């Protein structure tokens, strides 16, 4: 796949070279040749290239192509050194290629200088005077360099600031991820002066957790605050939905005269008051509010969450910790959480604060799923018919696979409701052991990748005793 990608990129570079020669050699007044077609969008490289500029390091790392004849002498930087008869679209396309390929592109034709192509900068929503800063920010990550980036330490805060200025939040997250994964900047990003500039998201939290041993003491509190901000943001986005779904599943036939916000039945209130929709003001004016019965019964269901903390499960560890903390805040549920690799760590007592839970996680290491399930069998399963077991793992078992299947069969026979989340994240197809997934599915344990919002719906249906098939089928489409 990489070989094919590199070949296609080389073809695009050949085309850019030919186009630049054509622009340079056409005499003034001669008929203009048709403009070159823009490359068709291709994910992930071209789509990023033609929309947000910061392309894959594969593009920026391509060595300069040796010209078929010596290039003409370089013109002074600025408009005078650029092809002066380009259309706006051609100039825009060449500027994008120049930024994508980096300074090495000027060896092909010095007239492809940033100064000469700066007239296209407004199309990128960039001040032409800042093109050099943009190119420097991209070069810092995507250009090939000898040695490491230790000497670049003072530039990191400036680079992070520039990236946030030039690009959207989504692109900042992409470039930041490239910096961490491809340039070995993990340790630099933990410095106190750089942490405040980072794009705060679940991926960053997973990175902090996986390399928390590298965080210096001076930056530890800042890192913890970043984790807390992300955790609280995710929790706020999910908590109301989780509460409504769980309480709705357990109290669907009861209402309450106790009119407090925490007992408000949002779904029923909206459904029953749709006639009160004010189209002009675009707001719903309810005629009557509906409330759940005040909770009197505790621990109607047991929820056991078993989380694989191998290196590939970073985001899953973050989301599962937050979801477990939300479940634990509901009196109707008795929630247990454990992390496992080749050992098992029961973190249930820490569920009051998911940040403490996350700093307990040790991402990386082997995987013994059987051992984790055995621990849950012995310590968490007291009322099988009222127990929901959520196993979060990619199923690459390093322990006893046959014994694992036997244990999962025992759980199914005892009426435990079990599901296996191959990943708990915002998207992407998880990599997992297909053979093991098929074995568990044959026992009645569905195995699927899951987003946090989908997990809320899954838990609700399981507690209602409903089949997951229609829900998962709809999500797959």
PDB file of C-alpha atoms in Angstrom, residues 58-335:
ATOM      1  CA  UNK A  58       5.130  11.110   3.341  1.00  0.00           C
ATOM      2  CA  UNK A  59       4.604  14.097   1.048  1.00  0.00           C
ATOM      3  CA  UNK A  60       6.809  16.544   2.920  1.00  0.00           C
ATOM      4  CA  UNK A  61       9.568  13.954   3.243  1.00  0.00           C
ATOM      5  CA  UNK A  62       9.821  13.211  -0.497  1.00  0.00           C
ATOM      6  CA  UNK A  63      13.346  14.019  -1.743  1.00  0.00           C
ATOM      7  CA  UNK A  64      13.560  16.660  -4.432  1.00  0.00           C
ATOM      8  CA  UNK A  65      13.353  15.274  -7.933  1.00  0.00           C
ATOM      9  CA  UNK A  66      16.506  15.838 -10.008  1.00  0.00           C
ATOM     10  CA  UNK A  67      15.624  18.136 -12.944  1.00  0.00           C
ATOM     11  CA  UNK A  68      16.075  16.784 -16.425  1.00  0.00           C
ATOM     12  CA  UNK A  69      18.201  19.846 -17.214  1.00  0.00           C
ATOM     13  CA  UNK A  70      19.783  22.435 -14.972  1.00  0.00           C
ATOM     14  CA  UNK A  71      17.200  24.884 -13.685  1.00  0.00           C
ATOM     15  CA  UNK A  72      17.442  28.540 -14.639  1.00  0.00           C
ATOM     16  CA  UNK A  73      19.102  30.883 -12.179  1.00  0.00           C
ATOM     17  CA  UNK A  74      16.993  31.730  -9.175  1.00  0.00           C
ATOM     18  CA  UNK A  75      15.125  35.003  -9.379  1.00  0.00           C
ATOM     19  CA  UNK A  76      14.928  37.280  -6.367  1.00  0.00           C
ATOM     20  CA  UNK A  77      12.242  36.308  -3.881  1.00  0.00           C
ATOM     21  CA  UNK A  78       9.017  38.139  -4.500  1.00  0.00           C
ATOM     22  CA  UNK A  79       6.515  38.521  -7.322  1.00  0.00           C
ATOM     23  CA  UNK A  80       9.255  39.286  -9.831  1.00  0.00           C
ATOM     24  CA  UNK A  81      10.614  35.779  -9.460  1.00  0.00           C
ATOM     25  CA  UNK A  82       7.339  34.002 -10.145  1.00  0.00           C
ATOM     26  CA  UNK A  83       5.662  32.994 -13.404  1.00  0.00           C
ATOM     27  CA  UNK A  84       3.748  36.189 -14.183  1.00  0.00           C
ATOM     28  CA  UNK A  85       1.060  34.743 -16.450  1.00  0.00           C
ATOM     29  CA  UNK A  86      -0.629  32.223 -14.180  1.00  0.00           C
ATOM     30  CA  UNK A  87      -4.335  32.188 -13.542  1.00  0.00           C
ATOM     31  CA  UNK A  88      -5.438  32.515  -9.948  1.00  0.00           C
ATOM     32  CA  UNK A  89      -6.384  28.836  -9.812  1.00  0.00           C
ATOM     33  CA  UNK A  90      -3.011  27.758 -11.242  1.00  0.00           C
ATOM     34  CA  UNK A  91      -1.115  29.955  -8.809  1.00  0.00           C
ATOM     35  CA  UNK A  92      -3.204  28.600  -5.936  1.00  0.00           C
ATOM     36  CA  UNK A  93      -2.527  24.999  -7.006  1.00  0.00           C
ATOM     37  CA  UNK A  94       1.226  25.570  -7.292  1.00  0.00           C
ATOM     38  CA  UNK A  95       1.350  27.301  -3.926  1.00  0.00           C
ATOM     39  CA  UNK A  96      -0.392  24.331  -2.324  1.00  0.00           C
ATOM     40  CA  UNK A  97       2.087  21.969  -3.938  1.00  0.00           C
ATOM     41  CA  UNK A  98       4.979  24.143  -2.801  1.00  0.00           C
ATOM     42  CA  UNK A  99       3.738  24.095   0.805  1.00  0.00           C
ATOM     43  CA  UNK A 100       3.068  20.370   0.599  1.00  0.00           C
ATOM     44  CA  UNK A 101       6.466  19.452  -0.810  1.00  0.00           C
ATOM     45  CA  UNK A 102       8.451  21.889   1.285  1.00  0.00           C
ATOM     46  CA  UNK A 103      11.540  23.976   0.441  1.00  0.00           C
ATOM     47  CA  UNK A 104      13.008  21.073  -1.569  1.00  0.00           C
ATOM     48  CA  UNK A 105      10.480  21.867  -4.311  1.00  0.00           C
ATOM     49  CA  UNK A 106      12.431  24.997  -5.210  1.00  0.00           C
ATOM     50  CA  UNK A 107      15.273  22.798  -6.488  1.00  0.00           C
ATOM     51  CA  UNK A 108      12.962  21.727  -9.292  1.00  0.00           C
ATOM     52  CA  UNK A 109      12.352  25.339 -10.290  1.00  0.00           C
ATOM     53  CA  UNK A 110      13.441  28.318  -8.189  1.00  0.00           C
ATOM     54  CA  UNK A 111      10.514  30.270  -9.599  1.00  0.00           C
ATOM     55  CA  UNK A 112       8.314  28.167  -7.329  1.00  0.00           C
ATOM     56  CA  UNK A 113       9.492  30.272  -4.429  1.00  0.00           C
ATOM     57  CA  UNK A 114       7.036  31.319  -1.764  1.00  0.00           C
ATOM     58  CA  UNK A 115       7.714  34.949  -2.565  1.00  0.00           C
ATOM     59  CA  UNK A 116       6.781  34.437  -6.183  1.00  0.00           C
ATOM     60  CA  UNK A 117       3.610  32.511  -5.410  1.00  0.00           C
ATOM     61  CA  UNK A 118       2.530  34.651  -2.491  1.00  0.00           C
ATOM     62  CA  UNK A 119      -0.247  36.247  -4.501  1.00  0.00           C
ATOM     63  CA  UNK A 120      -2.288  33.078  -4.009  1.00  0.00           C
ATOM     64  CA  UNK A 121      -2.046  33.250  -0.225  1.00  0.00           C
ATOM     65  CA  UNK A 122      -5.425  34.994   0.255  1.00  0.00           C
ATOM     66  CA  UNK A 123      -7.129  31.937  -1.251  1.00  0.00           C
ATOM     67  CA  UNK A 124      -5.730  29.991   1.691  1.00  0.00           C
ATOM     68  CA  UNK A 125      -6.868  32.706   4.093  1.00  0.00           C
ATOM     69  CA  UNK A 126      -3.224  33.438   4.912  1.00  0.00           C
ATOM     70  CA  UNK A 127      -1.508  36.815   4.932  1.00  0.00           C
ATOM     71  CA  UNK A 128       1.178  36.641   2.186  1.00  0.00           C
ATOM     72  CA  UNK A 129       3.646  38.068   4.689  1.00  0.00           C
ATOM     73  CA  UNK A 130       3.059  35.011   6.909  1.00  0.00           C
ATOM     74  CA  UNK A 131       3.733  32.352   4.271  1.00  0.00           C
ATOM     75  CA  UNK A 132       7.264  31.937   5.569  1.00  0.00           C
ATOM     76  CA  UNK A 133       5.929  31.304   9.073  1.00  0.00           C
ATOM     77  CA  UNK A 134       3.443  28.765   7.733  1.00  0.00           C
ATOM     78  CA  UNK A 135       6.161  26.984   5.753  1.00  0.00           C
ATOM     79  CA  UNK A 136       8.446  26.956   8.788  1.00  0.00           C
ATOM     80  CA  UNK A 137       5.704  25.457  10.970  1.00  0.00           C
ATOM     81  CA  UNK A 138       5.079  22.679   8.438  1.00  0.00           C
ATOM     82  CA  UNK A 139       8.792  22.068   7.895  1.00  0.00           C
ATOM     83  CA  UNK A 140       9.329  21.653  11.624  1.00  0.00           C
ATOM     84  CA  UNK A 141       7.294  18.429  11.535  1.00  0.00           C
ATOM     85  CA  UNK A 142       7.168  17.200   7.952  1.00  0.00           C
ATOM     86  CA  UNK A 143      10.657  17.837   6.555  1.00  0.00           C
ATOM     87  CA  UNK A 144      13.331  15.155   6.896  1.00  0.00           C
ATOM     88  CA  UNK A 145      16.138  16.076   9.269  1.00  0.00           C
ATOM     89  CA  UNK A 146      19.308  14.417  10.424  1.00  0.00           C
ATOM     90  CA  UNK A 147      19.428  13.595  14.114  1.00  0.00           C
ATOM     91  CA  UNK A 148      16.725  14.429  16.620  1.00  0.00           C
ATOM     92  CA  UNK A 149      14.889  17.650  17.396  1.00  0.00           C
ATOM     93  CA  UNK A 150      16.618  18.371  20.668  1.00  0.00           C
ATOM     94  CA  UNK A 151      17.994  21.636  19.357  1.00  0.00           C
ATOM     95  CA  UNK A 152      14.484  22.780  18.446  1.00  0.00           C
ATOM     96  CA  UNK A 153      13.251  22.826  22.025  1.00  0.00           C
ATOM     97  CA  UNK A 154      12.968  26.659  22.273  1.00  0.00           C
ATOM     98  CA  UNK A 155      10.849  26.759  19.082  1.00  0.00           C
ATOM     99  CA  UNK A 156       8.170  24.306  20.258  1.00  0.00           C
ATOM    100  CA  UNK A 157       5.903  26.863  22.001  1.00  0.00           C
ATOM    101  CA  UNK A 158       6.207  29.196  18.992  1.00  0.00           C
ATOM    102  CA  UNK A 159       5.414  26.303  16.644  1.00  0.00           C
ATOM    103  CA  UNK A 160       2.333  25.279  18.631  1.00  0.00           C
ATOM    104  CA  UNK A 161       1.117  28.868  18.652  1.00  0.00           C
ATOM    105  CA  UNK A 162       1.606  29.158  14.870  1.00  0.00           C
ATOM    106  CA  UNK A 163      -0.205  25.900  14.166  1.00  0.00           C
ATOM    107  CA  UNK A 164      -3.183  27.019  16.241  1.00  0.00           C
ATOM    108  CA  UNK A 165      -3.223  30.343  14.378  1.00  0.00           C
ATOM    109  CA  UNK A 166      -3.111  28.887  10.869  1.00  0.00           C
ATOM    110  CA  UNK A 167      -5.378  25.843  11.200  1.00  0.00           C
ATOM    111  CA  UNK A 168      -8.720  24.709  12.591  1.00  0.00           C
ATOM    112  CA  UNK A 169      -9.010  22.662  15.788  1.00  0.00           C
ATOM    113  CA  UNK A 170      -9.349  19.437  13.785  1.00  0.00           C
ATOM    114  CA  UNK A 171      -6.186  20.114  11.799  1.00  0.00           C
ATOM    115  CA  UNK A 172      -4.265  21.196  14.901  1.00  0.00           C
ATOM    116  CA  UNK A 173      -5.094  17.819  16.437  1.00  0.00           C
ATOM    117  CA  UNK A 174      -3.834  16.051  13.279  1.00  0.00           C
ATOM    118  CA  UNK A 175      -0.537  17.959  13.154  1.00  0.00           C
ATOM    119  CA  UNK A 176      -0.054  17.573  16.895  1.00  0.00           C
ATOM    120  CA  UNK A 177      -0.531  13.818  16.547  1.00  0.00           C
ATOM    121  CA  UNK A 178       2.054  13.738  13.736  1.00  0.00           C
ATOM    122  CA  UNK A 179       4.485  15.654  15.940  1.00  0.00           C
ATOM    123  CA  UNK A 180       4.101  13.121  18.722  1.00  0.00           C
ATOM    124  CA  UNK A 181       4.141   9.964  16.612  1.00  0.00           C
ATOM    125  CA  UNK A 182       6.549  10.794  13.793  1.00  0.00           C
ATOM    126  CA  UNK A 183       9.043  13.235  15.213  1.00  0.00           C
ATOM    127  CA  UNK A 184       9.486  11.991  18.747  1.00  0.00           C
ATOM    128  CA  UNK A 185       8.223  15.211  20.296  1.00  0.00           C
ATOM    129  CA  UNK A 186       6.409  13.505  23.154  1.00  0.00           C
ATOM    130  CA  UNK A 187       8.871  14.637  25.780  1.00  0.00           C
ATOM    131  CA  UNK A 188       9.013  18.179  24.393  1.00  0.00           C
ATOM    132  CA  UNK A 189       5.230  18.437  24.514  1.00  0.00           C
ATOM    133  CA  UNK A 190       5.296  17.699  28.232  1.00  0.00           C
ATOM    134  CA  UNK A 191       7.361  20.767  29.045  1.00  0.00           C
ATOM    135  CA  UNK A 192       5.542  23.355  31.229  1.00  0.00           C
ATOM    136  CA  UNK A 193       5.909  26.060  28.577  1.00  0.00           C
ATOM    137  CA  UNK A 194       4.324  23.921  25.827  1.00  0.00           C
ATOM    138  CA  UNK A 195       1.498  22.118  27.622  1.00  0.00           C
ATOM    139  CA  UNK A 196      -0.880  25.122  27.672  1.00  0.00           C
ATOM    140  CA  UNK A 197      -0.663  25.367  23.863  1.00  0.00           C
ATOM    141  CA  UNK A 198      -1.775  21.790  23.172  1.00  0.00           C
ATOM    142  CA  UNK A 199      -5.117  20.986  21.587  1.00  0.00           C
ATOM    143  CA  UNK A 200      -7.025  19.367  24.433  1.00  0.00           C
ATOM    144  CA  UNK A 201      -8.789  16.182  23.333  1.00  0.00           C
ATOM    145  CA  UNK A 202      -9.103  12.512  24.223  1.00  0.00           C
ATOM    146  CA  UNK A 203      -6.127  11.584  22.027  1.00  0.00           C
ATOM    147  CA  UNK A 204      -3.922  13.972  23.977  1.00  0.00           C
ATOM    148  CA  UNK A 205      -5.115  12.485  27.270  1.00  0.00           C
ATOM    149  CA  UNK A 206      -4.293   9.001  25.969  1.00  0.00           C
ATOM    150  CA  UNK A 207      -0.812  10.234  24.996  1.00  0.00           C
ATOM    151  CA  UNK A 208      -0.269  11.755  28.429  1.00  0.00           C
ATOM    152  CA  UNK A 209      -1.351   8.512  30.065  1.00  0.00           C
ATOM    153  CA  UNK A 210       0.876   6.344  27.873  1.00  0.00           C
ATOM    154  CA  UNK A 211       3.987   8.396  28.607  1.00  0.00           C
ATOM    155  CA  UNK A 212       3.184   9.869  32.006  1.00  0.00           C
ATOM    156  CA  UNK A 213       6.518   8.654  33.346  1.00  0.00           C
ATOM    157  CA  UNK A 214       8.185  11.246  31.092  1.00  0.00           C
ATOM    158  CA  UNK A 215       6.260  14.172  32.551  1.00  0.00           C
ATOM    159  CA  UNK A 216       8.655  16.260  34.651  1.00  0.00           C
ATOM    160  CA  UNK A 217       7.557  17.297  38.116  1.00  0.00           C
ATOM    161  CA  UNK A 218       7.256  20.923  37.012  1.00  0.00           C
ATOM    162  CA  UNK A 219       4.655  19.980  34.378  1.00  0.00           C
ATOM    163  CA  UNK A 220       2.791  17.273  36.284  1.00  0.00           C
ATOM    164  CA  UNK A 221       0.114  19.552  37.733  1.00  0.00           C
ATOM    165  CA  UNK A 222      -0.472  21.218  34.357  1.00  0.00           C
ATOM    166  CA  UNK A 223      -0.823  17.813  32.704  1.00  0.00           C
ATOM    167  CA  UNK A 224      -3.303  16.741  35.361  1.00  0.00           C
ATOM    168  CA  UNK A 225      -5.327  19.906  34.798  1.00  0.00           C
ATOM    169  CA  UNK A 226      -5.459  19.222  31.050  1.00  0.00           C
ATOM    170  CA  UNK A 227      -6.699  15.690  31.728  1.00  0.00           C
ATOM    171  CA  UNK A 228      -9.345  17.050  34.101  1.00  0.00           C
ATOM    172  CA  UNK A 229     -10.576  19.603  31.554  1.00  0.00           C
ATOM    173  CA  UNK A 230     -10.994  16.952  28.858  1.00  0.00           C
ATOM    174  CA  UNK A 231     -12.636  14.485  31.257  1.00  0.00           C
ATOM    175  CA  UNK A 232     -15.123  17.067  32.501  1.00  0.00           C
ATOM    176  CA  UNK A 233     -15.981  18.164  28.974  1.00  0.00           C
ATOM    177  CA  UNK A 234     -16.662  14.585  27.860  1.00  0.00           C
ATOM    178  CA  UNK A 235     -18.576  13.855  31.047  1.00  0.00           C
ATOM    179  CA  UNK A 236     -20.831  16.885  30.592  1.00  0.00           C
ATOM    180  CA  UNK A 237     -21.575  15.789  27.034  1.00  0.00           C
ATOM    181  CA  UNK A 238     -22.608  12.273  28.098  1.00  0.00           C
ATOM    182  CA  UNK A 239     -23.916  12.397  31.663  1.00  0.00           C
ATOM    183  CA  UNK A 240     -27.446  13.631  31.027  1.00  0.00           C
ATOM    184  CA  UNK A 241     -27.909  11.148  28.185  1.00  0.00           C
ATOM    185  CA  UNK A 242     -26.651   8.243  30.304  1.00  0.00           C
ATOM    186  CA  UNK A 243     -28.874   9.189  33.227  1.00  0.00           C
ATOM    187  CA  UNK A 244     -31.964   9.526  31.053  1.00  0.00           C
ATOM    188  CA  UNK A 245     -31.321   6.212  29.273  1.00  0.00           C
ATOM    189  CA  UNK A 246     -30.602   4.163  32.407  1.00  0.00           C
ATOM    190  CA  UNK A 247     -33.379   5.607  34.544  1.00  0.00           C
ATOM    191  CA  UNK A 248     -35.752   5.352  31.613  1.00  0.00           C
ATOM    192  CA  UNK A 249     -34.960   1.664  31.219  1.00  0.00           C
ATOM    193  CA  UNK A 250     -35.484   0.936  34.921  1.00  0.00           C
ATOM    194  CA  UNK A 251     -38.433   3.216  35.694  1.00  0.00           C
ATOM    195  CA  UNK A 252     -40.292   3.385  32.432  1.00  0.00           C
ATOM    196  CA  UNK A 253     -43.709   2.813  34.016  1.00  0.00           C
ATOM    197  CA  UNK A 254     -43.444   5.182  36.965  1.00  0.00           C
ATOM    198  CA  UNK A 255     -43.754   8.935  37.371  1.00  0.00           C
ATOM    199  CA  UNK A 256     -43.235  11.139  40.371  1.00  0.00           C
ATOM    200  CA  UNK A 257     -44.869  14.144  42.021  1.00  0.00           C
ATOM    201  CA  UNK A 258     -41.393  15.197  43.212  1.00  0.00           C
ATOM    202  CA  UNK A 259     -40.663  18.043  40.808  1.00  0.00           C
ATOM    203  CA  UNK A 260     -36.878  18.403  40.862  1.00  0.00           C
ATOM    204  CA  UNK A 261     -34.616  18.809  37.859  1.00  0.00           C
ATOM    205  CA  UNK A 262     -32.649  15.615  38.433  1.00  0.00           C
ATOM    206  CA  UNK A 263     -35.892  13.592  38.100  1.00  0.00           C
ATOM    207  CA  UNK A 264     -37.119  15.343  34.940  1.00  0.00           C
ATOM    208  CA  UNK A 265     -38.135  12.856  32.220  1.00  0.00           C
ATOM    209  CA  UNK A 266     -36.805  14.758  29.227  1.00  0.00           C
ATOM    210  CA  UNK A 267     -37.943  12.387  26.495  1.00  0.00           C
ATOM    211  CA  UNK A 268     -41.521  12.119  27.716  1.00  0.00           C
ATOM    212  CA  UNK A 269     -41.759  15.850  28.427  1.00  0.00           C
ATOM    213  CA  UNK A 270     -40.660  16.696  24.884  1.00  0.00           C
ATOM    214  CA  UNK A 271     -42.851  14.038  23.269  1.00  0.00           C
ATOM    215  CA  UNK A 272     -45.980  15.072  25.169  1.00  0.00           C
ATOM    216  CA  UNK A 273     -45.489  18.782  24.493  1.00  0.00           C
ATOM    217  CA  UNK A 274     -44.687  18.832  20.784  1.00  0.00           C
ATOM    218  CA  UNK A 275     -47.909  20.750  20.192  1.00  0.00           C
ATOM    219  CA  UNK A 276     -46.328  23.598  22.133  1.00  0.00           C
ATOM    220  CA  UNK A 277     -43.617  24.157  19.506  1.00  0.00           C
ATOM    221  CA  UNK A 278     -43.274  27.866  18.689  1.00  0.00           C
ATOM    222  CA  UNK A 279     -42.100  27.883  15.060  1.00  0.00           C
ATOM    223  CA  UNK A 280     -41.495  31.630  14.972  1.00  0.00           C
ATOM    224  CA  UNK A 281     -39.242  31.656  18.022  1.00  0.00           C
ATOM    225  CA  UNK A 282     -37.971  28.119  17.382  1.00  0.00           C
ATOM    226  CA  UNK A 283     -38.528  26.948  20.938  1.00  0.00           C
ATOM    227  CA  UNK A 284     -40.685  24.421  22.761  1.00  0.00           C
ATOM    228  CA  UNK A 285     -43.109  25.779  25.340  1.00  0.00           C
ATOM    229  CA  UNK A 286     -44.122  22.798  27.518  1.00  0.00           C
ATOM    230  CA  UNK A 287     -47.627  22.646  28.913  1.00  0.00           C
ATOM    231  CA  UNK A 288     -46.741  19.945  31.445  1.00  0.00           C
ATOM    232  CA  UNK A 289     -43.509  18.526  32.844  1.00  0.00           C
ATOM    233  CA  UNK A 290     -43.058  14.813  33.562  1.00  0.00           C
ATOM    234  CA  UNK A 291     -40.756  13.402  36.232  1.00  0.00           C
ATOM    235  CA  UNK A 292     -39.366   9.989  37.113  1.00  0.00           C
ATOM    236  CA  UNK A 293     -40.301   8.472  40.428  1.00  0.00           C
ATOM    237  CA  UNK A 294     -37.827   9.373  43.150  1.00  0.00           C
ATOM    238  CA  UNK A 295     -35.247   6.638  43.524  1.00  0.00           C
ATOM    239  CA  UNK A 296     -35.869   4.338  46.455  1.00  0.00           C
ATOM    240  CA  UNK A 297     -34.224   1.124  45.280  1.00  0.00           C
ATOM    241  CA  UNK A 298     -30.441   0.904  45.063  1.00  0.00           C
ATOM    242  CA  UNK A 299     -28.254  -1.247  42.874  1.00  0.00           C
ATOM    243  CA  UNK A 300     -30.949  -2.705  40.655  1.00  0.00           C
ATOM    244  CA  UNK A 301     -28.200  -3.737  38.226  1.00  0.00           C
ATOM    245  CA  UNK A 302     -24.541  -4.652  38.571  1.00  0.00           C
ATOM    246  CA  UNK A 303     -22.241  -3.291  35.859  1.00  0.00           C
ATOM    247  CA  UNK A 304     -18.757  -4.803  35.527  1.00  0.00           C
ATOM    248  CA  UNK A 305     -16.385  -3.061  33.110  1.00  0.00           C
ATOM    249  CA  UNK A 306     -13.142  -4.857  32.197  1.00  0.00           C
ATOM    250  CA  UNK A 307     -10.691  -2.710  30.233  1.00  0.00           C
ATOM    251  CA  UNK A 308      -7.635  -3.900  28.312  1.00  0.00           C
ATOM    252  CA  UNK A 309      -4.846  -1.367  28.928  1.00  0.00           C
ATOM    253  CA  UNK A 310      -2.483  -2.555  26.205  1.00  0.00           C
ATOM    254  CA  UNK A 311      -0.881   0.215  24.167  1.00  0.00           C
ATOM    255  CA  UNK A 312      -3.463   0.216  21.371  1.00  0.00           C
ATOM    256  CA  UNK A 313      -6.385   0.815  23.745  1.00  0.00           C
ATOM    257  CA  UNK A 314      -5.490   4.332  24.930  1.00  0.00           C
ATOM    258  CA  UNK A 315      -8.696   6.108  23.881  1.00  0.00           C
ATOM    259  CA  UNK A 316     -10.771   3.177  25.122  1.00  0.00           C
ATOM    260  CA  UNK A 317      -9.186   3.491  28.569  1.00  0.00           C
ATOM    261  CA  UNK A 318     -10.063   7.199  28.687  1.00  0.00           C
ATOM    262  CA  UNK A 319     -13.677   6.792  27.596  1.00  0.00           C
ATOM    263  CA  UNK A 320     -14.300   3.702  29.726  1.00  0.00           C
ATOM    264  CA  UNK A 321     -13.042   5.501  32.835  1.00  0.00           C
ATOM    265  CA  UNK A 322     -15.419   8.394  32.208  1.00  0.00           C
ATOM    266  CA  UNK A 323     -18.384   6.126  31.434  1.00  0.00           C
ATOM    267  CA  UNK A 324     -17.693   4.024  34.533  1.00  0.00           C
ATOM    268  CA  UNK A 325     -17.643   7.164  36.685  1.00  0.00           C
ATOM    269  CA  UNK A 326     -21.003   8.247  35.240  1.00  0.00           C
ATOM    270  CA  UNK A 327     -22.509   4.809  35.876  1.00  0.00           C
ATOM    271  CA  UNK A 328     -21.118   4.844  39.414  1.00  0.00           C
ATOM    272  CA  UNK A 329     -22.869   8.154  40.099  1.00  0.00           C
ATOM    273  CA  UNK A 330     -26.265   6.464  39.593  1.00  0.00           C
ATOM    274  CA  UNK A 331     -27.622   4.741  42.699  1.00  0.00           C
ATOM    275  CA  UNK A 332     -29.561   2.261  40.596  1.00  0.00           C
ATOM    276  CA  UNK A 333     -26.284   0.743  39.416  1.00  0.00           C
ATOM    277  CA  UNK A 334     -23.464  -0.912  41.291  1.00  0.00           C
ATOM    278  CA  UNK A 335     -20.478  -0.305  39.058  1.00  0.00           C
TER     279      UNK A 335
END
